[in-house]
C-alpha positions as semicolon CSV with decimal commas, in nm:
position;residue;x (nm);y (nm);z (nm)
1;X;0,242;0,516;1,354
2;X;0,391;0,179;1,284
3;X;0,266;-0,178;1,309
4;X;0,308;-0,174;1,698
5;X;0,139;0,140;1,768
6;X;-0,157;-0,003;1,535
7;X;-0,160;-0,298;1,738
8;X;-0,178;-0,114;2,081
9;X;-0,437;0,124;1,941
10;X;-0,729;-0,164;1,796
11;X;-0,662;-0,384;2,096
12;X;-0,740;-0,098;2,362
13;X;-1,052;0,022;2,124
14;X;-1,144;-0,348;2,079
15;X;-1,053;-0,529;2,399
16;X;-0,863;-0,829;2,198
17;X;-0,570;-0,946;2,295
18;X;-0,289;-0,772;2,148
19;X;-0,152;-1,126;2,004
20;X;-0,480;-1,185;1,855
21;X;-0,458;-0,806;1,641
22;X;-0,191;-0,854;1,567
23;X;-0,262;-1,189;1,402
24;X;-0,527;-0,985;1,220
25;X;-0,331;-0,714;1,073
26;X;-0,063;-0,979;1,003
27;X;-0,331;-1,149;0,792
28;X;-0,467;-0,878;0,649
29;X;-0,190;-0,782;0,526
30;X;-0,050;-1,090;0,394
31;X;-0,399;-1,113;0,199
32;X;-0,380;-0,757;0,050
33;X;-0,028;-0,813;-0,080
34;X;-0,121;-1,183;-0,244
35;X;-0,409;-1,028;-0,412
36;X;-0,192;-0,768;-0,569
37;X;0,088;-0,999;-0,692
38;X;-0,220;-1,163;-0,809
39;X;-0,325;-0,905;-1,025
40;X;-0,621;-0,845;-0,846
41;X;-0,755;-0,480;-0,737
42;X;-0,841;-0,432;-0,346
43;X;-1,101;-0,188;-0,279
44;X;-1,169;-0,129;0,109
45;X;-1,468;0,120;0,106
46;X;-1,453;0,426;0,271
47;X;-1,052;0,392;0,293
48;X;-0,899;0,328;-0,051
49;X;-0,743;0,070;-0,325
50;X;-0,464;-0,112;-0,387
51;X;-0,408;-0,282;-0,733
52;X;-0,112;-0,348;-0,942
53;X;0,002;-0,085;-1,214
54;X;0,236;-0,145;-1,545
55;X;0,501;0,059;-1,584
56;X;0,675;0,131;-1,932
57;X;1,022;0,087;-2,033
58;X;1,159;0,475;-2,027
59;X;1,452;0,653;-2,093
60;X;1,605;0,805;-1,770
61;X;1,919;1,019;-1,717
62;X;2,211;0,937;-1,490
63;X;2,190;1,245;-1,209
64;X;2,606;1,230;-1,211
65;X;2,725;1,181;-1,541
66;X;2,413;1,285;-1,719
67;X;2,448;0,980;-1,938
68;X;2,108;0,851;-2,048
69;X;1,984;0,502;-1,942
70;X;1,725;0,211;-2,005
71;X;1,492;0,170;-1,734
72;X;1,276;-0,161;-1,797
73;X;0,943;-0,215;-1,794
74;X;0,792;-0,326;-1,407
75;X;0,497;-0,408;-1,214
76;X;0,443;-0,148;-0,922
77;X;0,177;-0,167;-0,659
78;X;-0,051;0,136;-0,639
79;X;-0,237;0,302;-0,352
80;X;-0,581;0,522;-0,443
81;X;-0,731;0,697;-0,109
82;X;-1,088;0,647;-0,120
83;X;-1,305;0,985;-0,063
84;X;-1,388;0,950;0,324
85;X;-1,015;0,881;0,381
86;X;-0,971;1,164;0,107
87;X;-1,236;1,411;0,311
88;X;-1,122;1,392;0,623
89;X;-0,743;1,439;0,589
90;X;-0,815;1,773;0,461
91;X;-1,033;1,842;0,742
């Protein structure tokens, strides 16, 4: 499913305009990600988390050459399914 097919789906369970959703899920969105390069955790009960996560600098190896290689330190957004989302995937 992609943002389209999202769209389509919550306007024909809603009855809003499909503009209007997907003003909504642009929004959403938008907010979710500023939080996150905010620092700030998201929790959406029942579905999951989103916060941001430090990586470590690490030694890594070059798959060709087998050289090794720096990898820096980063900042890497992280998903956590919450338990009803976890629950009913596996049925």
């Amino acid at each position: 499913m992609n943002k389209a097919d999202l769209v389509n789906v919550v306007s024909a369970q809603t009855g809003a305009t499909k503009t209007d959703v997907s003003s909504i899920v642009d929004a959403t969105i938008e907010t979710i990600v500023d939080s996150v390069v905010d620092g700030k955790k998201v929790s959406i009960l029942g579905f999951g988390s989103f916060e941001p996560r430090d990586r470590s600098a690490r030694q890594g190896l070059n798959p060709k050459t087998g050289e090794k290689i720096a990898i820096p330190a980063k900042r890497v957004p992280t998903f956590s399914a919450g338990k009803l989302f976890k629950d009913r995937v596996q049925g």
